[in-house]
Coordinates of C-alpha atoms in Angstrom, one line a residue:
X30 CA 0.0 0.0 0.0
X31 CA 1.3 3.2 -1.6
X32 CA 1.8 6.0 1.7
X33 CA -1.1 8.4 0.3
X34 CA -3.2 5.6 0.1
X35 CA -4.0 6.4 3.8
X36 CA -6.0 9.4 2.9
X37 CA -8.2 7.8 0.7
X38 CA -11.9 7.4 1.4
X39 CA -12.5 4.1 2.1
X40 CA -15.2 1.9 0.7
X41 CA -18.6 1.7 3.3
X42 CA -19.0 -1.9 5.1
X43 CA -21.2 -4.3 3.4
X44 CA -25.1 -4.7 4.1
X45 CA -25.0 -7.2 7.3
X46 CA -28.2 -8.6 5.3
X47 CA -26.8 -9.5 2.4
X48 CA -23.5 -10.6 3.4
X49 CA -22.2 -14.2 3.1
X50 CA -22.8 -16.0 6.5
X51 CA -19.5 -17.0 8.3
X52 CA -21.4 -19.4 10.4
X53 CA -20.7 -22.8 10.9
X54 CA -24.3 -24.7 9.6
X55 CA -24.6 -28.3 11.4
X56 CA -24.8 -31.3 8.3
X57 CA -28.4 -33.0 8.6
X58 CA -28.3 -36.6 9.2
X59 CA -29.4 -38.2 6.1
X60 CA -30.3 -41.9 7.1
X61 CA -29.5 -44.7 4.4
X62 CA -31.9 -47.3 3.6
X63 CA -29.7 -50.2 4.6
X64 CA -30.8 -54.3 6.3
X65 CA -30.1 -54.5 9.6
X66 CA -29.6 -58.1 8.7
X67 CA -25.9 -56.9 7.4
X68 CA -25.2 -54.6 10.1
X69 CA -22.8 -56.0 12.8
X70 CA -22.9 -55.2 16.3
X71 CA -22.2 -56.2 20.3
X72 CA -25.2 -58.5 20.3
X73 CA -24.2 -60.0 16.7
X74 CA -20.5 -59.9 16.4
X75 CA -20.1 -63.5 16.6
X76 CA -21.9 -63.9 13.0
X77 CA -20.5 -64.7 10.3
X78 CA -20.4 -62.3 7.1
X79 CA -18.5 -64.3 4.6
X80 CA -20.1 -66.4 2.9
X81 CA -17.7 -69.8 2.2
X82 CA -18.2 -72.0 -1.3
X83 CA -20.2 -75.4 0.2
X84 CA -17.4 -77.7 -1.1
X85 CA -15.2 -76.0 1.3
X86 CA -17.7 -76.3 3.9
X87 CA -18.2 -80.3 3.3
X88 CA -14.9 -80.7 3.4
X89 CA -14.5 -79.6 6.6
X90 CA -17.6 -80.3 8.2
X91 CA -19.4 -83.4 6.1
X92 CA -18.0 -86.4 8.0
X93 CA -18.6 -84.8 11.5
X94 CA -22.5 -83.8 10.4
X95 CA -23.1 -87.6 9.3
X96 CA -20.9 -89.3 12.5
X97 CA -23.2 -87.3 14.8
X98 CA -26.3 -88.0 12.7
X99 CA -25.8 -91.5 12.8
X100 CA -25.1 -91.2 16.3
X101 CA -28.9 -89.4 16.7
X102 CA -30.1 -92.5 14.7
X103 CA -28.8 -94.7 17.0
X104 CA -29.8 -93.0 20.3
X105 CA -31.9 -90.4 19.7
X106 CA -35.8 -91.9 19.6
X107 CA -37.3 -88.5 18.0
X108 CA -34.7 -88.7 15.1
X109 CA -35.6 -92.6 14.8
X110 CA -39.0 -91.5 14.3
X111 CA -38.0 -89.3 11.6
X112 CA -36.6 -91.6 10.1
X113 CA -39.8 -94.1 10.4
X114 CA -41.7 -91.0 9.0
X115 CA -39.6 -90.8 6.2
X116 CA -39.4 -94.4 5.1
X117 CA -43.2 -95.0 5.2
X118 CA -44.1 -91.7 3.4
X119 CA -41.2 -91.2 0.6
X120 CA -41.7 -95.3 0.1
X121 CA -44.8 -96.3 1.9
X122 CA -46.1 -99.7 2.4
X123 CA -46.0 -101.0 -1.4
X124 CA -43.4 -99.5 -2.8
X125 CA -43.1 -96.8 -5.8
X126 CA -45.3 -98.8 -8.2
X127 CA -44.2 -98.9 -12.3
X128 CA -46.8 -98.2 -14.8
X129 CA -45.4 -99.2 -17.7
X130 CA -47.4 -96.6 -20.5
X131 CA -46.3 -98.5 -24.1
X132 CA -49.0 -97.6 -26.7
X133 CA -50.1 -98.5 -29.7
X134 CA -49.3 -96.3 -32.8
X135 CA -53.2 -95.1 -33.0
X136 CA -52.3 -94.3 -29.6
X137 CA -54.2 -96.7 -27.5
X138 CA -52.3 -98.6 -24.9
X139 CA -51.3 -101.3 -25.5
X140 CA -52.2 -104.0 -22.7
X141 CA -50.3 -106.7 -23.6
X142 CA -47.1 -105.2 -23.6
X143 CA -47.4 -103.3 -20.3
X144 CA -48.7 -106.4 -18.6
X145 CA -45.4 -107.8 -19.8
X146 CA -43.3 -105.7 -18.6
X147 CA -45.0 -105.0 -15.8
X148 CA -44.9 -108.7 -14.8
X149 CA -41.2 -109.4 -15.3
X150 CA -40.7 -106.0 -13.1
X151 CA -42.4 -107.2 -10.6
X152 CA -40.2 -110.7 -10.8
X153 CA -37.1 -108.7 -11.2
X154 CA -37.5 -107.1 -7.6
X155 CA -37.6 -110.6 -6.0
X156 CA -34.0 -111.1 -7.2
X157 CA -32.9 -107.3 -7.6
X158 CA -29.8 -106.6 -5.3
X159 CA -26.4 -108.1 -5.3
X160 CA -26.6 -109.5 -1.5
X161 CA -29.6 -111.6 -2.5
X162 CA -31.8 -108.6 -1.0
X163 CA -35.0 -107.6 -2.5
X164 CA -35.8 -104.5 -4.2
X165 CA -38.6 -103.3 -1.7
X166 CA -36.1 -104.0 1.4
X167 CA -33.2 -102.0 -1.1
X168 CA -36.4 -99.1 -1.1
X169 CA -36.5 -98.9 2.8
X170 CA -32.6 -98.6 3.2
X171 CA -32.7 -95.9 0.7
X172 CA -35.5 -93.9 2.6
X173 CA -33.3 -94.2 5.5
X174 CA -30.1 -93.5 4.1
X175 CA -30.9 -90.4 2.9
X176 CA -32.0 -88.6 5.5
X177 CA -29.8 -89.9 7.9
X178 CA -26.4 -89.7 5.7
X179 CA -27.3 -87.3 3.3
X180 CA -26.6 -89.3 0.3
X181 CA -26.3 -92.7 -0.9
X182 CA -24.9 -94.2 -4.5
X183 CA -26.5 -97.2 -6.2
X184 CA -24.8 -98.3 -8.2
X185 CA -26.3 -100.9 -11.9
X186 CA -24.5 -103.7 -12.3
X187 CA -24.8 -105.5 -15.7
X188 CA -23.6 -108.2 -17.0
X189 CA -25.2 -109.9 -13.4
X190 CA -24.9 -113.6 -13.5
X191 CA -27.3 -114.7 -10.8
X192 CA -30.0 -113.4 -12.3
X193 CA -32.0 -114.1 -15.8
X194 CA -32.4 -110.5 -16.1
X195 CA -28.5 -109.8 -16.7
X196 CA -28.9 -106.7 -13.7
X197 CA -28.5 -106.0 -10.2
X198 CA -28.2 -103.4 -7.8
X199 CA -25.2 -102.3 -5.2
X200 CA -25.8 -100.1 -2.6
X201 CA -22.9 -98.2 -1.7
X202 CA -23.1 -95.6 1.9
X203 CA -21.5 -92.4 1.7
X204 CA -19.0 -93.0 4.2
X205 CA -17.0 -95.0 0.9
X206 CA -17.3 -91.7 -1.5
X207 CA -14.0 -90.0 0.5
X208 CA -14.8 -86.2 0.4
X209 CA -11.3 -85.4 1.5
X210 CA -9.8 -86.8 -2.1
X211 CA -9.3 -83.8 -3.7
X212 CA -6.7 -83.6 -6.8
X213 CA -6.5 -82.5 -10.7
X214 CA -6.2 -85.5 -13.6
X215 CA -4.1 -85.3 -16.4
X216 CA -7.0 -85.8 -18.6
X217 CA -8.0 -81.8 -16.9
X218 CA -10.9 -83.4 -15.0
X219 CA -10.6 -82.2 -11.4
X220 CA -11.7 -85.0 -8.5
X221 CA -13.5 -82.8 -5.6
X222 CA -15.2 -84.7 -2.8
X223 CA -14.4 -88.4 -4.1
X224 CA -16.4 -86.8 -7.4
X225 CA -14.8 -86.8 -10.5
X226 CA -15.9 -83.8 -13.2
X227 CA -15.4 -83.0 -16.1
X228 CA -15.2 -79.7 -17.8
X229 CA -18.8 -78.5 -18.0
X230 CA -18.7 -79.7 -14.1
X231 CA -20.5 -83.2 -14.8
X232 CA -20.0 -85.9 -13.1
X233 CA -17.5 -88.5 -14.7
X234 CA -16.6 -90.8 -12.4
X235 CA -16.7 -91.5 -8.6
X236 CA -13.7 -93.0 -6.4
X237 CA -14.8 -95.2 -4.0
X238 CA -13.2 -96.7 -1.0
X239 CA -12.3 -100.3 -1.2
X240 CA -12.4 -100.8 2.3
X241 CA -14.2 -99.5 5.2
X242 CA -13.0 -96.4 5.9
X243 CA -14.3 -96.4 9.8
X244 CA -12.2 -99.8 10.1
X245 CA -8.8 -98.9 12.2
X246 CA -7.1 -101.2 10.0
X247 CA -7.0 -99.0 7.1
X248 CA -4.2 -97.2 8.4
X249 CA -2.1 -100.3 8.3
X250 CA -3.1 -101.5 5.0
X251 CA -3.7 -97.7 3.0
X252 CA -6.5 -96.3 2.0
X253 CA -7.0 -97.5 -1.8
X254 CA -9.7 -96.1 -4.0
X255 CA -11.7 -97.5 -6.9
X256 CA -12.8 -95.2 -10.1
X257 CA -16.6 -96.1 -11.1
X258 CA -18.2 -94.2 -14.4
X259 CA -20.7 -92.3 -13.7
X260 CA -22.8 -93.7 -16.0
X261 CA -22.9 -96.6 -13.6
X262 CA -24.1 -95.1 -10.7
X263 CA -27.2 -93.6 -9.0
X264 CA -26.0 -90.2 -6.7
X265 CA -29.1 -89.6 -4.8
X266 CA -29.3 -87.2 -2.5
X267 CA -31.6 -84.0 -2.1
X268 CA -29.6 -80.6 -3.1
X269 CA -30.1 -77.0 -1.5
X270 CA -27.2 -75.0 -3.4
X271 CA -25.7 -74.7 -6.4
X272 CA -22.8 -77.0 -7.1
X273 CA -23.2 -78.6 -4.3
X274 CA -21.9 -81.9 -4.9
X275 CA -22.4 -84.2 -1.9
X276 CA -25.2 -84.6 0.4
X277 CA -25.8 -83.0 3.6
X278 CA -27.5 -85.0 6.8
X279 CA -31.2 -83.6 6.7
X280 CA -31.0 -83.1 10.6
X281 CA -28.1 -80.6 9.9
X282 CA -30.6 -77.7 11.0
X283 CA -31.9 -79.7 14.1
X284 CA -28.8 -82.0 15.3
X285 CA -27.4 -79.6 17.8
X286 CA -31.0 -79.5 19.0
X287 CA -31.9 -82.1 19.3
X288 CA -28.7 -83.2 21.1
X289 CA -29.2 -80.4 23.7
X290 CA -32.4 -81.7 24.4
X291 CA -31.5 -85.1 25.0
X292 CA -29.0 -84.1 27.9
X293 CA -31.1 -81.6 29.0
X294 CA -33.7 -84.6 29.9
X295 CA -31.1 -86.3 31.0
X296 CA -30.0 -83.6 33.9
X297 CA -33.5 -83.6 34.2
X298 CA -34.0 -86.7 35.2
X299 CA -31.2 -87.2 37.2
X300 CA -32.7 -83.8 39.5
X301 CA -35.8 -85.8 39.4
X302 CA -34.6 -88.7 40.9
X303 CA -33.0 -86.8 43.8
X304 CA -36.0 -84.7 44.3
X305 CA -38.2 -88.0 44.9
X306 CA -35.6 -89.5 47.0
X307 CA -35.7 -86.4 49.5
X308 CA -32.8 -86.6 51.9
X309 CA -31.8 -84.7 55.3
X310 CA -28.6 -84.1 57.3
X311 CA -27.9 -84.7 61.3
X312 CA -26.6 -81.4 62.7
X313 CA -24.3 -81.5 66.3
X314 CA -26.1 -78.0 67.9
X315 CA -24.2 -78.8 71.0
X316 CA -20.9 -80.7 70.0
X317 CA -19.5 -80.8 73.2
X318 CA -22.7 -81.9 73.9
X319 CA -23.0 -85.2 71.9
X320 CA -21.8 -88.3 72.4
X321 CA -22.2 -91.7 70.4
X322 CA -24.7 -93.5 71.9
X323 CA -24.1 -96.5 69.6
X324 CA -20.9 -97.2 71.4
X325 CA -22.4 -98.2 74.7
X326 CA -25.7 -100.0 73.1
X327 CA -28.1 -97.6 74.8
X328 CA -29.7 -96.8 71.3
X329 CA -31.4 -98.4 68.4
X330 CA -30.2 -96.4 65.7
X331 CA -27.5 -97.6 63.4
X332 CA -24.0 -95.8 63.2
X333 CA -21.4 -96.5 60.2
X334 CA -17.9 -96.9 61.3
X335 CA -17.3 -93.0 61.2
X336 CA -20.2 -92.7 64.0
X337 CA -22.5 -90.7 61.8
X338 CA -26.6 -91.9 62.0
X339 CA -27.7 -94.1 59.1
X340 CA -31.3 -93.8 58.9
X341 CA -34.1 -95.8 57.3
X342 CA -37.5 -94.2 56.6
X343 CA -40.7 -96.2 57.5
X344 CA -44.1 -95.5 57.0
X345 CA -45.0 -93.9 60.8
X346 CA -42.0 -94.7 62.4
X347 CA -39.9 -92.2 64.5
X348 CA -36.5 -92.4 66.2
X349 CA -35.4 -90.6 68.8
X350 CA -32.1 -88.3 68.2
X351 CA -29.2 -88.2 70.8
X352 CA -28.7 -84.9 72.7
X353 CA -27.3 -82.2 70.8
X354 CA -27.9 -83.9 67.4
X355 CA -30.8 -82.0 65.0
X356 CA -32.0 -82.9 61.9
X357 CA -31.8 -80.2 59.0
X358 CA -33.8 -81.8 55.7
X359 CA -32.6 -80.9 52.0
X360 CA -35.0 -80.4 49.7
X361 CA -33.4 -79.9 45.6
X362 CA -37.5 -79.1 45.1
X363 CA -37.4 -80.5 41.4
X364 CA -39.7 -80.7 39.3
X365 CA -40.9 -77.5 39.4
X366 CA -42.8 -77.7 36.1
X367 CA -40.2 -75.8 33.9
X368 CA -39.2 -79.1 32.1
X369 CA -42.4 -79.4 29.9
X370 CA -42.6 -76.1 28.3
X371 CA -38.9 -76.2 27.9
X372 CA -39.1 -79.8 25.7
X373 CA -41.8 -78.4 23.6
X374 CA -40.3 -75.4 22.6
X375 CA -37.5 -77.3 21.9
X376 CA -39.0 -79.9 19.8
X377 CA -40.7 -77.2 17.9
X378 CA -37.6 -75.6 16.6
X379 CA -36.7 -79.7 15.8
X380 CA -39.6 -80.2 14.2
X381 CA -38.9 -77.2 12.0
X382 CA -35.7 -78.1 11.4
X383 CA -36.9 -81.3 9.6
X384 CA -39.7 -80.0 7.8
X385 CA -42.1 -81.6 10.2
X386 CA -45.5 -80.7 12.1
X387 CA -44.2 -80.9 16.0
X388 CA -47.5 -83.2 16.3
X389 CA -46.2 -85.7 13.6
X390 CA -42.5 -85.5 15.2
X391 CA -43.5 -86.5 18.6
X392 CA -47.1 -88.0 18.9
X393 CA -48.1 -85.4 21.0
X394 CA -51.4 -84.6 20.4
X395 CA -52.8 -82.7 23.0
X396 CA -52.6 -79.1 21.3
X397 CA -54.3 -79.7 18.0
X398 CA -57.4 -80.0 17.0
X399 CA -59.5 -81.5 13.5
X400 CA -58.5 -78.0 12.1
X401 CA -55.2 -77.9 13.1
X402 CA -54.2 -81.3 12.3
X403 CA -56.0 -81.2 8.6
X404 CA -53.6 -78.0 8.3
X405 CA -50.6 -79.9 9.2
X406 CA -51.5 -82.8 7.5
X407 CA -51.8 -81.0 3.8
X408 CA -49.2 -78.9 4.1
X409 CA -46.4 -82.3 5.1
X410 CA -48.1 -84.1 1.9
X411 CA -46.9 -81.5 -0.3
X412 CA -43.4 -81.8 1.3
X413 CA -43.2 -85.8 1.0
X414 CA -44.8 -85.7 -2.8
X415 CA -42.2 -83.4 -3.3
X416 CA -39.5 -85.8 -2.4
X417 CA -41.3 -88.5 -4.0
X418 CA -41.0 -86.0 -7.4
X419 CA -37.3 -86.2 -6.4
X420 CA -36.7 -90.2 -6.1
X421 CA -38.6 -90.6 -9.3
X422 CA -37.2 -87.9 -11.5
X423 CA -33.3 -89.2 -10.1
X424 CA -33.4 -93.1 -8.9
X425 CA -36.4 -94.2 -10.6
X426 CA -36.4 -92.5 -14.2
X427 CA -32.7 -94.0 -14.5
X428 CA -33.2 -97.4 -13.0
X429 CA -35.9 -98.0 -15.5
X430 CA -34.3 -97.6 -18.3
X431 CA -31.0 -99.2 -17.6
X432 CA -32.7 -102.3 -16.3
X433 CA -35.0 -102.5 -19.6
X434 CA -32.4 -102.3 -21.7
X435 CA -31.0 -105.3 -20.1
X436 CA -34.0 -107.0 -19.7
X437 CA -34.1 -107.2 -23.5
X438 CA -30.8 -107.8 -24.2
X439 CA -30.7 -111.2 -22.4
X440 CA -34.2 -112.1 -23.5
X441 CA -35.9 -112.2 -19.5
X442 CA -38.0 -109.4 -21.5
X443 CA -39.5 -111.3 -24.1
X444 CA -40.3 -107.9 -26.5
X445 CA -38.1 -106.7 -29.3
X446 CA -35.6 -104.8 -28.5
X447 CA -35.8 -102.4 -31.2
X448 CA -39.1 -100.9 -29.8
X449 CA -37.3 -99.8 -26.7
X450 CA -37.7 -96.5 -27.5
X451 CA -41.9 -97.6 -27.3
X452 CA -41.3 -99.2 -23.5
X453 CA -39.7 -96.5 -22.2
X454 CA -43.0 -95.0 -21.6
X455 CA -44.3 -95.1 -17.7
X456 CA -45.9 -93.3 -15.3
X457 CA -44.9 -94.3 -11.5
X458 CA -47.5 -94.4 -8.4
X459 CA -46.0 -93.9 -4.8
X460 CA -47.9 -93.8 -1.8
X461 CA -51.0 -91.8 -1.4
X462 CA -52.7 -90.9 1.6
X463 CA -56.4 -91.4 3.0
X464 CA -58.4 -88.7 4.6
X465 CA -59.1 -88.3 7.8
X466 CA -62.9 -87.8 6.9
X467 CA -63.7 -90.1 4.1
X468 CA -67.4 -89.6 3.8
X469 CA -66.7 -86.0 2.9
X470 CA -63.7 -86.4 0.8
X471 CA -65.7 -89.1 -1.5
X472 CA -68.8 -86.5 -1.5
X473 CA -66.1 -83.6 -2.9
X474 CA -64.5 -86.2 -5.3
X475 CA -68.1 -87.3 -6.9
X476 CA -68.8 -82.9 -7.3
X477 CA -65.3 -82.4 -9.3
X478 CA -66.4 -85.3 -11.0
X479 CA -69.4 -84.0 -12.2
X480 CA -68.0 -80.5 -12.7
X481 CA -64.9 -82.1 -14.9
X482 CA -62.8 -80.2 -12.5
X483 CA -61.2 -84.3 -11.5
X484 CA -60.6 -87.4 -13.0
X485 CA -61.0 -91.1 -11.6
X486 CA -57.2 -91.3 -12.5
X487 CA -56.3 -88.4 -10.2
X488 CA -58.6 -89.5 -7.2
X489 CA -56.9 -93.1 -7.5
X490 CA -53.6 -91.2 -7.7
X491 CA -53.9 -89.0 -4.3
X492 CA -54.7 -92.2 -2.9
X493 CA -51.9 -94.0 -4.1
X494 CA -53.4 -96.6 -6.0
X495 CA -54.2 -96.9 -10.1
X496 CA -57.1 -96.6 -11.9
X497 CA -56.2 -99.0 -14.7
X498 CA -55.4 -101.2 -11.2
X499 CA -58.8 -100.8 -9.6
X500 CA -60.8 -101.9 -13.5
X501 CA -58.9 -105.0 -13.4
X502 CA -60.0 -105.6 -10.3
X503 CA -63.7 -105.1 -10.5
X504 CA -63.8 -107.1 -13.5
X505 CA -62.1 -109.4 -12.2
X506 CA -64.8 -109.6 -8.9
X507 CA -67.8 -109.5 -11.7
X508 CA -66.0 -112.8 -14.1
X509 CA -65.6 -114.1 -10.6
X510 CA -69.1 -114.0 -9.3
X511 CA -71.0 -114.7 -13.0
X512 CA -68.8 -118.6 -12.4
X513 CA -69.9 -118.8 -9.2
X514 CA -73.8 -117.9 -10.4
X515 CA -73.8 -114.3 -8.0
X516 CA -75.0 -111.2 -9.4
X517 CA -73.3 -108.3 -8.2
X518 CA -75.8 -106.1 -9.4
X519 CA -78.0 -107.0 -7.0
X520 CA -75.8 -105.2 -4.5
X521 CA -76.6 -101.0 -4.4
X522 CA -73.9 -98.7 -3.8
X523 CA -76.0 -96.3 -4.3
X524 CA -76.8 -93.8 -0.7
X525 CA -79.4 -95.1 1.1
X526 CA -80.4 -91.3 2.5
X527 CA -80.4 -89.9 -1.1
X528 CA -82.2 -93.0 -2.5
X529 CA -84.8 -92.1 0.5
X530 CA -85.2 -88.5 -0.2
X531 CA -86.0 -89.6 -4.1
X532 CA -88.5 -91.9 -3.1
X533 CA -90.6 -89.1 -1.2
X534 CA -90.1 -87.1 -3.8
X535 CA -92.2 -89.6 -6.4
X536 CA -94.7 -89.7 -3.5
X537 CA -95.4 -86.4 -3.4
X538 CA -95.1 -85.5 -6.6
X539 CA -98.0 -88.8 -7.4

């Protein structure tokens, strides 16, 4: 600044109003829409946020989830009544029937050929399994299996010499598919789990153990493996994620549970037990006082060889204490009535874990009602027809048509084999279920029925039975009673209270 500068009118002072504010302005809070599910705090730190690929979970985890699942199997009586559940409703008392479906090239069926192949089926199970086994006892260790192990492999033998039918079955458990073989081929197909793949991430092979692997002895001997195509075996298990691989225990949700529960009732009991034996202590109030009165015979009680009182309760019967002695009694007061609503809520989270109605799980029956149970009952159908979907669609489907193809290649199939292609054709019926009310559900079958909103086929279906099945049999009632000189006829299905209310009907309309 120049010196006269200082003489210089200076310019006035800006407006206060329209100057620029110097003050500080506080930010407003904007809030992000975020899940709380992601945040991470004191009361969740312990949960996880990365997410691991499932064959690096199985590997670490698979054979301890199926050692302690077999162990529930074993021990546990609600997870054996899973198991029960799941054998009589995936398989059910007659098996997962074949329908074989060949037809005629007007398309008709054609009878002859299904009975055929129906009938040497139907001999084929007798004779099925490489043990000797049948097929239907092969069915009830596969219901089992699954659930219990996760995963089983069956694998088709052909070529079978104790058979006529050139086929057999081999079960093979999952503890013989080693999930800790991991390595690459020089072929480029990579071995994950005990599962070989190829490049599109199919299965090629699978290496199985040729030995027990929970027999001790394998670590003297070595572990040796044995490569099986793929094409010769059956992988069934149930998957949840993609490229999963290997089966998980279906307890793997309610395990830890369950196993919680069973030692809790064991605690319990144990407090029970003392609580019903109730039990006291002899206190000296005096001890300079007391003296053993044992010693000189002047009393009937009975001393150990410490001196201390052993006492026997009877029914009315009192003993007189020595001077100075009192008796203090010890009561653990257990039960309480804590241990029932603990079980149940328990059980529930079990019975959720498996996909079950806590009333099917444990038998307990005391909370439902018609309602409630009707509820329960529609919505575990839909789960088992769903897994039924699941055995047919992957055991089923495939055992079909390998065991055709060498049905007709020996000749125990005696239909040309270049209409293979013709018996492929089938439909298969597993287990239905009744209802509980089966005047009703017949009266709602005959209205779809007559609304076409049904067909006989789909009513015998829910039922678990065949139509085609049923026809054969009626007929085969009506030959049997025109030999024997009975008609049928005479017999009225018809509803007596309907057939009633049209007779007063004629009468008052005459």
């Amino acid at each position: 600044m120049a010196l006269l500068d200082i003489f210089r009118p200076r310019a006035a002072a800006p407006n206060p109003a329209t100057a620029p504010s110097t003050e500080r302005v506080e930010p407003t809070l904007v809030k992000r829409r975020s899940f709380k599910m992601a945040k991470t705090g004191r009361l969740n730190a312990g949960w996880s946020t990365q997410s691991r690929p499932m064959a690096q979970i199985l590997k670490a985890d698979l054979s301890a989830m199926r050692a302690r699942s077999n162990d529930l199997a074993q021990n546990d009586p609600y997870m054996r009544r899973f198991l029960s559940l799941c054998k009589s409703n995936i398989v059910g008392p007659d098996g997962v029937q074949l329908l074989p479906q060949a037809r005629r090239p007007n398309g008709d069926l054609d009878e002859a050929d299904n009975r055929t192949i129906a009938a040497a089926w139907k001999k084929w199970q007798r004779v099925a399994m490489v043990t000797g086994q049948t097929f239907r006892t092969a069915e009830l260790t596969i219901a089992a299996s699954v659930p219990r192990d996760g995963e089983i492999l069956i694998r088709m033998v052909t070529g079978w010499r104790r058979n006529e039918f050139g086929f057999a079955l081999q079960l093979i458990g999952a503890r013989h598919l080693d999930h800790r073989l991991n390595f690459d081929r020089p072929n480029g197909n990579r071995v994950r789990l005990g599962i070989e793949y190829d490049a599109w991430q199919a299965p090629a092979a699978y290496w199985i153990t040729t030995e027990d692997p929970t027999v001790e002895t394998i670590a003297l001997t070595g572990k040796r493996h044995r490569r099986i195509p793929a094409s010769e075996i059956i992988h069934l298990f149930v998957g949840d994620w993609d490229s999963q691989g290997r089966g998980i225990p279906w307890v793997h949700a309610a395990g830890d549970r369950l196993e919680k529960l069973g030692a809790y009732e064991e605690a319990a009991l144990v407090a029970a037990r003392i609580g019903a034996s109730k039990m006291g202590f002899f206190e000296e109030a005096e001890p300079d006082a007391y003296t053993n009165p044992g010693e000189d015979g002047e009393s009937d009680l009975e001393f150990d060889d410490r001196g201390d009182i052993i006492q026997d309760a009877e029914p009315g019967h009192f003993e007189r204490l020595p001077a100075g002695v009192q008796f203090k009694d010890w009561n653990p007061d257990y039960p309480s009535g804590e241990f029932e609503p603990f079980r149940r809520a328990m059980l529930h989270g079990v019975s959720g874990g498996v996909d079950l109605s806590y009333a099917s799980l444990t038998g307990d029956l005391s909370q439902v009602n018609f309602s409630s149970t009707r509820y329960g009952d529609l919505q575990e159908r839909a789960s088992w027809r769903l897994l039924q979907s699941i055995w047919i669609d992957i055991f089923y489907e495939r055992l079909k048509d390998a065991w055709l193809e060498a049905a007709l290649l020996t000749g125990a199939l005696d239909l040309p084999p270049s209409k293979i292609g013709k018996f492929r054709e089938a439909a298969w019926q597993p287990r239905g279920w009744e209802e509980v009310d089966r005047a009703k559900a017949a009266n709602a079958d005959k209205t779809e029925l007559r609304l076409g909103l049904s067909s006989r086929t789909e009513i015998c279906a829910r039922r678990g039975r065949s139509f085609e099945t049923i026809v054969d049999q009626l007929a085969a009632e009506q030959a049997y009673a025109a030999r024997k000189g009975v008609d049928v006829s005479r017999f009225s299905l018809e509803d007596p209270a309907a057939t009633a209310g049209n007779d007063e009907k004629e009468t008052d309309n005459a």
